[in-house]
PDB file of C-alpha atoms in Angstrom:
ATOM      1  CA  UNK A   1      15.012 -34.368 -32.339  1.00 44.00           C
ATOM      2  CA  UNK A   2      16.745 -31.244 -31.120  1.00 44.00           C
ATOM      3  CA  UNK A   3      17.313 -32.998 -27.813  1.00 45.00           C
ATOM      4  CA  UNK A   4      18.873 -35.988 -29.555  1.00 50.00           C
ATOM      5  CA  UNK A   5      21.151 -33.672 -31.499  1.00 48.00           C
ATOM      6  CA  UNK A   6      22.764 -32.099 -28.425  1.00 52.00           C
ATOM      7  CA  UNK A   7      25.846 -34.327 -28.811  1.00 53.00           C
ATOM      8  CA  UNK A   8      26.066 -33.659 -32.549  1.00 57.00           C
ATOM      9  CA  UNK A   9      28.314 -31.005 -34.084  1.00 66.00           C
ATOM     10  CA  UNK A  10      27.031 -27.445 -33.742  1.00 67.00           C
ATOM     11  CA  UNK A  11      26.423 -27.173 -37.483  1.00 54.00           C
ATOM     12  CA  UNK A  12      23.956 -30.084 -37.293  1.00 57.00           C
ATOM     13  CA  UNK A  13      22.032 -28.415 -34.481  1.00 66.00           C
ATOM     14  CA  UNK A  14      21.930 -25.166 -36.428  1.00 72.00           C
ATOM     15  CA  UNK A  15      20.611 -26.898 -39.538  1.00 65.00           C
ATOM     16  CA  UNK A  16      17.886 -28.724 -37.591  1.00 74.00           C
ATOM     17  CA  UNK A  17      16.879 -25.527 -35.770  1.00 88.00           C
ATOM     18  CA  UNK A  18      16.680 -23.724 -39.112  1.00 91.00           C
ATOM     19  CA  UNK A  19      14.474 -26.459 -40.553  1.00 95.00           C
ATOM     20  CA  UNK A  20      12.163 -26.239 -37.530  1.00 95.00           C
ATOM     21  CA  UNK A  21      11.962 -22.456 -37.838  1.00 95.00           C
ATOM     22  CA  UNK A  22      11.191 -22.711 -41.555  1.00 96.00           C
ATOM     23  CA  UNK A  23       8.493 -25.349 -41.083  1.00 97.00           C
ATOM     24  CA  UNK A  24       6.833 -23.272 -38.353  1.00 97.00           C
ATOM     25  CA  UNK A  25       6.989 -20.145 -40.508  1.00 97.00           C
ATOM     26  CA  UNK A  26       5.403 -22.032 -43.410  1.00 97.00           C
ATOM     27  CA  UNK A  27       2.681 -23.292 -41.074  1.00 98.00           C
ATOM     28  CA  UNK A  28       1.932 -19.740 -39.906  1.00 97.00           C
ATOM     29  CA  UNK A  29       1.762 -18.491 -43.500  1.00 97.00           C
ATOM     30  CA  UNK A  30      -0.540 -21.355 -44.436  1.00 98.00           C
ATOM     31  CA  UNK A  31      -2.870 -20.514 -41.548  1.00 97.00           C
ATOM     32  CA  UNK A  32      -2.989 -16.905 -42.700  1.00 95.00           C
ATOM     33  CA  UNK A  33      -4.034 -18.107 -46.172  1.00 95.00           C
ATOM     34  CA  UNK A  34      -6.571 -20.553 -44.694  1.00 96.00           C
ATOM     35  CA  UNK A  35      -4.583 -23.490 -46.071  1.00 98.00           C
ATOM     36  CA  UNK A  36      -5.105 -25.547 -42.962  1.00 98.00           C
ATOM     37  CA  UNK A  37      -4.090 -28.933 -44.380  1.00 98.00           C
ATOM     38  CA  UNK A  38      -0.752 -27.446 -45.422  1.00 98.00           C
ATOM     39  CA  UNK A  39      -0.371 -25.797 -42.015  1.00 98.00           C
ATOM     40  CA  UNK A  40      -0.978 -29.176 -40.405  1.00 98.00           C
ATOM     41  CA  UNK A  41       1.689 -30.856 -42.536  1.00 98.00           C
ATOM     42  CA  UNK A  42       4.296 -28.169 -41.875  1.00 97.00           C
ATOM     43  CA  UNK A  43       3.619 -28.098 -38.135  1.00 98.00           C
ATOM     44  CA  UNK A  44       3.857 -31.890 -38.018  1.00 98.00           C
ATOM     45  CA  UNK A  45       7.181 -31.718 -39.867  1.00 97.00           C
ATOM     46  CA  UNK A  46       8.494 -29.246 -37.305  1.00 97.00           C
ATOM     47  CA  UNK A  47       7.275 -31.442 -34.459  1.00 97.00           C
ATOM     48  CA  UNK A  48       9.103 -34.487 -35.822  1.00 96.00           C
ATOM     49  CA  UNK A  49      12.311 -32.466 -35.882  1.00 94.00           C
ATOM     50  CA  UNK A  50      11.731 -30.935 -32.447  1.00 94.00           C
ATOM     51  CA  UNK A  51       9.342 -33.141 -30.452  1.00 94.00           C
ATOM     52  CA  UNK A  52       9.980 -31.217 -27.243  1.00 94.00           C
ATOM     53  CA  UNK A  53       9.132 -27.842 -28.784  1.00 95.00           C
ATOM     54  CA  UNK A  54       5.778 -26.280 -27.957  1.00 97.00           C
ATOM     55  CA  UNK A  55       5.413 -24.012 -30.989  1.00 97.00           C
ATOM     56  CA  UNK A  56       4.736 -26.823 -33.508  1.00 97.00           C
ATOM     57  CA  UNK A  57       2.063 -28.246 -31.206  1.00 98.00           C
ATOM     58  CA  UNK A  58       0.385 -24.865 -30.857  1.00 98.00           C
ATOM     59  CA  UNK A  59       0.408 -24.445 -34.638  1.00 98.00           C
ATOM     60  CA  UNK A  60      -0.877 -27.946 -35.224  1.00 98.00           C
ATOM     61  CA  UNK A  61      -3.678 -27.377 -32.725  1.00 98.00           C
ATOM     62  CA  UNK A  62      -4.672 -24.179 -34.558  1.00 98.00           C
ATOM     63  CA  UNK A  63      -4.681 -26.003 -37.897  1.00 98.00           C
ATOM     64  CA  UNK A  64      -6.787 -28.826 -36.506  1.00 98.00           C
ATOM     65  CA  UNK A  65      -9.147 -26.387 -34.820  1.00 98.00           C
ATOM     66  CA  UNK A  66      -9.869 -24.665 -38.124  1.00 98.00           C
ATOM     67  CA  UNK A  67     -10.092 -28.049 -39.859  1.00 98.00           C
ATOM     68  CA  UNK A  68     -12.796 -28.846 -37.293  1.00 97.00           C
ATOM     69  CA  UNK A  69     -10.768 -31.755 -35.928  1.00 98.00           C
ATOM     70  CA  UNK A  70     -11.317 -30.551 -32.398  1.00 98.00           C
ATOM     71  CA  UNK A  71     -10.262 -33.781 -30.706  1.00 98.00           C
ATOM     72  CA  UNK A  72      -6.851 -33.635 -32.406  1.00 98.00           C
ATOM     73  CA  UNK A  73      -6.516 -29.998 -31.353  1.00 98.00           C
ATOM     74  CA  UNK A  74      -7.438 -30.928 -27.810  1.00 98.00           C
ATOM     75  CA  UNK A  75      -4.835 -33.704 -27.745  1.00 98.00           C
ATOM     76  CA  UNK A  76      -1.977 -31.384 -28.742  1.00 98.00           C
ATOM     77  CA  UNK A  77      -3.068 -28.723 -26.261  1.00 98.00           C
ATOM     78  CA  UNK A  78      -3.181 -31.232 -23.411  1.00 98.00           C
ATOM     79  CA  UNK A  79       0.365 -32.258 -24.350  1.00 98.00           C
ATOM     80  CA  UNK A  80       1.460 -28.610 -24.220  1.00 98.00           C
ATOM     81  CA  UNK A  81      -0.192 -28.223 -20.821  1.00 98.00           C
ATOM     82  CA  UNK A  82       1.979 -30.970 -19.357  1.00 98.00           C
ATOM     83  CA  UNK A  83       4.538 -28.178 -19.022  1.00 98.00           C
ATOM     84  CA  UNK A  84       3.729 -26.087 -15.915  1.00 97.00           C
ATOM     85  CA  UNK A  85       5.193 -23.016 -17.596  1.00 96.00           C
ATOM     86  CA  UNK A  86       2.633 -23.318 -20.387  1.00 97.00           C
ATOM     87  CA  UNK A  87      -0.129 -23.670 -17.797  1.00 98.00           C
ATOM     88  CA  UNK A  88       0.956 -20.356 -16.305  1.00 97.00           C
ATOM     89  CA  UNK A  89       0.891 -18.676 -19.749  1.00 97.00           C
ATOM     90  CA  UNK A  90      -2.876 -19.462 -20.117  1.00 98.00           C
ATOM     91  CA  UNK A  91      -2.899 -19.551 -23.946  1.00 98.00           C
ATOM     92  CA  UNK A  92      -3.098 -23.338 -24.252  1.00 98.00           C
ATOM     93  CA  UNK A  93      -5.861 -23.290 -21.660  1.00 98.00           C
ATOM     94  CA  UNK A  94      -7.820 -20.763 -23.715  1.00 98.00           C
ATOM     95  CA  UNK A  95      -7.581 -22.874 -26.857  1.00 98.00           C
ATOM     96  CA  UNK A  96      -8.392 -26.048 -24.936  1.00 98.00           C
ATOM     97  CA  UNK A  97     -11.584 -24.398 -23.718  1.00 98.00           C
ATOM     98  CA  UNK A  98     -12.494 -23.417 -27.284  1.00 98.00           C
ATOM     99  CA  UNK A  99     -11.732 -26.840 -28.759  1.00 98.00           C
ATOM    100  CA  UNK A 100     -13.744 -28.662 -26.113  1.00 98.00           C
ATOM    101  CA  UNK A 101     -16.666 -26.252 -26.460  1.00 98.00           C
ATOM    102  CA  UNK A 102     -16.757 -26.935 -30.197  1.00 97.00           C
ATOM    103  CA  UNK A 103     -17.282 -30.627 -29.442  1.00 96.00           C
ATOM    104  CA  UNK A 104     -20.337 -29.747 -27.371  1.00 96.00           C
ATOM    105  CA  UNK A 105     -18.647 -30.669 -24.114  1.00 97.00           C
ATOM    106  CA  UNK A 106     -17.946 -28.687 -20.937  1.00 98.00           C
ATOM    107  CA  UNK A 107     -15.048 -26.333 -21.624  1.00 98.00           C
ATOM    108  CA  UNK A 108     -14.949 -25.062 -18.048  1.00 98.00           C
ATOM    109  CA  UNK A 109     -14.497 -28.567 -16.635  1.00 98.00           C
ATOM    110  CA  UNK A 110     -11.848 -29.331 -19.252  1.00 98.00           C
ATOM    111  CA  UNK A 111      -9.587 -26.431 -18.265  1.00 98.00           C
ATOM    112  CA  UNK A 112     -10.016 -26.585 -14.476  1.00 97.00           C
ATOM    113  CA  UNK A 113      -6.968 -28.885 -14.034  1.00 97.00           C
ATOM    114  CA  UNK A 114      -4.884 -26.412 -16.027  1.00 98.00           C
ATOM    115  CA  UNK A 115      -5.644 -23.107 -14.319  1.00 98.00           C
ATOM    116  CA  UNK A 116      -2.518 -21.081 -13.463  1.00 97.00           C
ATOM    117  CA  UNK A 117      -1.392 -21.443  -9.861  1.00 94.00           C
ATOM    118  CA  UNK A 118       1.120 -18.603  -9.657  1.00 92.00           C
ATOM    119  CA  UNK A 119       0.725 -15.755  -7.188  1.00 89.00           C
ATOM    120  CA  UNK A 120      -0.052 -13.206  -9.899  1.00 89.00           C
ATOM    121  CA  UNK A 121      -0.678 -14.902 -13.257  1.00 94.00           C
ATOM    122  CA  UNK A 122      -0.113 -12.557 -16.166  1.00 94.00           C
ATOM    123  CA  UNK A 123      -2.298 -11.747 -19.148  1.00 97.00           C
ATOM    124  CA  UNK A 124      -4.268 -13.458 -20.685  1.00 98.00           C
ATOM    125  CA  UNK A 125      -5.238 -15.133 -17.398  1.00 98.00           C
ATOM    126  CA  UNK A 126      -8.188 -12.704 -16.954  1.00 98.00           C
ATOM    127  CA  UNK A 127      -9.613 -13.987 -20.256  1.00 98.00           C
ATOM    128  CA  UNK A 128      -9.400 -17.555 -18.980  1.00 98.00           C
ATOM    129  CA  UNK A 129     -11.022 -16.459 -15.726  1.00 98.00           C
ATOM    130  CA  UNK A 130     -13.902 -14.931 -17.659  1.00 98.00           C
ATOM    131  CA  UNK A 131     -14.370 -18.016 -19.840  1.00 98.00           C
ATOM    132  CA  UNK A 132     -14.560 -20.153 -16.704  1.00 97.00           C
ATOM    133  CA  UNK A 133     -17.062 -17.785 -15.036  1.00 96.00           C
ATOM    134  CA  UNK A 134     -14.621 -16.715 -12.317  1.00 97.00           C
ATOM    135  CA  UNK A 135     -14.930 -13.015 -13.232  1.00 98.00           C
ATOM    136  CA  UNK A 136     -17.252 -10.864 -15.353  1.00 98.00           C
ATOM    137  CA  UNK A 137     -16.525  -9.675 -18.859  1.00 98.00           C
ATOM    138  CA  UNK A 138     -16.240  -6.105 -17.533  1.00 98.00           C
ATOM    139  CA  UNK A 139     -13.518  -7.261 -15.153  1.00 98.00           C
ATOM    140  CA  UNK A 140     -11.668  -8.966 -17.994  1.00 98.00           C
ATOM    141  CA  UNK A 141     -12.039  -5.791 -20.050  1.00 98.00           C
ATOM    142  CA  UNK A 142     -10.651  -3.700 -17.191  1.00 97.00           C
ATOM    143  CA  UNK A 143      -7.624  -5.991 -17.088  1.00 97.00           C
ATOM    144  CA  UNK A 144      -6.719  -4.931 -20.647  1.00 97.00           C
ATOM    145  CA  UNK A 145      -5.766  -1.464 -19.434  1.00 96.00           C
ATOM    146  CA  UNK A 146      -2.188  -0.457 -18.724  1.00 91.00           C
ATOM    147  CA  UNK A 147      -1.928   2.529 -16.386  1.00 89.00           C
ATOM    148  CA  UNK A 148      -5.475   3.497 -17.238  1.00 89.00           C
ATOM    149  CA  UNK A 149      -4.985   3.325 -20.994  1.00 95.00           C
ATOM    150  CA  UNK A 150      -6.353   0.752 -23.405  1.00 94.00           C
ATOM    151  CA  UNK A 151      -3.837  -1.855 -24.499  1.00 98.00           C
ATOM    152  CA  UNK A 152      -4.772  -2.682 -28.102  1.00 98.00           C
ATOM    153  CA  UNK A 153      -2.822  -5.941 -28.026  1.00 98.00           C
ATOM    154  CA  UNK A 154      -4.804  -7.234 -25.076  1.00 98.00           C
ATOM    155  CA  UNK A 155      -8.070  -5.966 -26.542  1.00 98.00           C
ATOM    156  CA  UNK A 156      -7.360  -7.801 -29.802  1.00 98.00           C
ATOM    157  CA  UNK A 157      -6.957 -11.032 -27.890  1.00 98.00           C
ATOM    158  CA  UNK A 158      -9.900 -10.531 -25.529  1.00 98.00           C
ATOM    159  CA  UNK A 159     -12.290  -9.708 -28.367  1.00 98.00           C
ATOM    160  CA  UNK A 160     -11.183 -12.738 -30.381  1.00 98.00           C
ATOM    161  CA  UNK A 161     -11.741 -15.155 -27.508  1.00 98.00           C
ATOM    162  CA  UNK A 162     -15.027 -13.438 -26.649  1.00 98.00           C
ATOM    163  CA  UNK A 163     -16.161 -13.894 -30.246  1.00 98.00           C
ATOM    164  CA  UNK A 164     -15.228 -17.573 -30.123  1.00 98.00           C
ATOM    165  CA  UNK A 165     -17.209 -18.013 -26.909  1.00 98.00           C
ATOM    166  CA  UNK A 166     -20.239 -16.325 -28.447  1.00 98.00           C
ATOM    167  CA  UNK A 167     -19.892 -18.583 -31.488  1.00 97.00           C
ATOM    168  CA  UNK A 168     -19.769 -21.662 -29.277  1.00 97.00           C
ATOM    169  CA  UNK A 169     -22.844 -20.344 -27.455  1.00 97.00           C
ATOM    170  CA  UNK A 170     -24.670 -20.072 -30.784  1.00 96.00           C
ATOM    171  CA  UNK A 171     -24.817 -16.270 -30.758  1.00 97.00           C
ATOM    172  CA  UNK A 172     -23.576 -15.543 -34.284  1.00 96.00           C
ATOM    173  CA  UNK A 173     -24.462 -11.843 -34.163  1.00 96.00           C
ATOM    174  CA  UNK A 174     -22.332 -11.317 -31.058  1.00 97.00           C
ATOM    175  CA  UNK A 175     -19.546 -13.378 -32.567  1.00 98.00           C
ATOM    176  CA  UNK A 176     -19.501 -11.143 -35.647  1.00 97.00           C
ATOM    177  CA  UNK A 177     -19.472  -8.043 -33.449  1.00 98.00           C
ATOM    178  CA  UNK A 178     -16.479  -9.190 -31.416  1.00 98.00           C
ATOM    179  CA  UNK A 179     -14.463 -10.536 -34.340  1.00 98.00           C
ATOM    180  CA  UNK A 180     -14.898  -7.083 -35.876  1.00 98.00           C
ATOM    181  CA  UNK A 181     -13.831  -5.441 -32.631  1.00 98.00           C
ATOM    182  CA  UNK A 182     -10.681  -7.552 -32.675  1.00 98.00           C
ATOM    183  CA  UNK A 183      -9.945  -6.376 -36.224  1.00 98.00           C
ATOM    184  CA  UNK A 184     -10.663  -2.763 -35.265  1.00 98.00           C
ATOM    185  CA  UNK A 185      -7.698  -2.839 -32.872  1.00 98.00           C
ATOM    186  CA  UNK A 186      -5.416  -2.970 -35.920  1.00 98.00           C
ATOM    187  CA  UNK A 187      -2.974  -5.359 -34.247  1.00 98.00           C
ATOM    188  CA  UNK A 188      -2.192  -7.128 -37.507  1.00 97.00           C
ATOM    189  CA  UNK A 189       0.830  -9.025 -36.179  1.00 96.00           C
ATOM    190  CA  UNK A 190      -1.218 -11.072 -33.697  1.00 97.00           C
ATOM    191  CA  UNK A 191      -2.612 -14.514 -34.479  1.00 96.00           C
ATOM    192  CA  UNK A 192      -5.900 -13.431 -32.959  1.00 98.00           C
ATOM    193  CA  UNK A 193      -6.205 -10.644 -35.533  1.00 98.00           C
ATOM    194  CA  UNK A 194      -5.571 -13.024 -38.429  1.00 97.00           C
ATOM    195  CA  UNK A 195      -7.936 -15.608 -37.011  1.00 98.00           C
ATOM    196  CA  UNK A 196     -10.638 -12.988 -36.421  1.00 98.00           C
ATOM    197  CA  UNK A 197     -10.390 -11.919 -40.048  1.00 97.00           C
ATOM    198  CA  UNK A 198     -10.835 -15.433 -41.386  1.00 96.00           C
ATOM    199  CA  UNK A 199     -13.657 -16.255 -38.969  1.00 97.00           C
ATOM    200  CA  UNK A 200     -15.502 -13.034 -39.773  1.00 96.00           C
ATOM    201  CA  UNK A 201     -15.204 -13.692 -43.511  1.00 95.00           C
ATOM    202  CA  UNK A 202     -16.700 -17.151 -43.057  1.00 93.00           C
ATOM    203  CA  UNK A 203     -19.555 -15.803 -40.956  1.00 94.00           C
ATOM    204  CA  UNK A 204     -20.319 -13.144 -43.555  1.00 85.00           C
ATOM    205  CA  UNK A 205     -20.437 -15.851 -46.213  1.00 80.00           C
ATOM    206  CA  UNK A 206     -23.213 -17.692 -44.367  1.00 75.00           C
TER     207      UNK A 206
END
């Protein structure tokens, strides 16, 4: 692992870090192409090289989520959430909610132990608050604004997670609407944009 390599020559650490970066990049590209089995393999390769790194676990959880192996996704996300810093970031909590909901279980109960505890948790905490019924959707939407102006990055994320919630609730029409809203933000560099595109295409194919 990267941790094990700390006493190795610098060139060894550089090579390992490069291999981790490459495997993660290949996993991201595979997810974009809906090659989820490949994404899983590449993320697992990265995790073997860097078992303390969070990025491979996030990527592996995404791959398993889209492979419909929600329990495996949940397991990786719970591992990520052992880090208090990742709890405060909210993203793993969002995906944990989604994975658990897809199994038909209580997503709100699943994420309660992992709610941020900081004084002023940053975005996307309002999305997590909405998913757990702590605030309304309008309040979450208001939180996307920066100095009174819409923040397209935050909107892209909010609409994606809203679409996923509607899908878990069985409201396919609303899910389509919000996946499209996420795409309409044009934030092509965000995972949520890419994932909205693939989810919308699958819904249209139904």
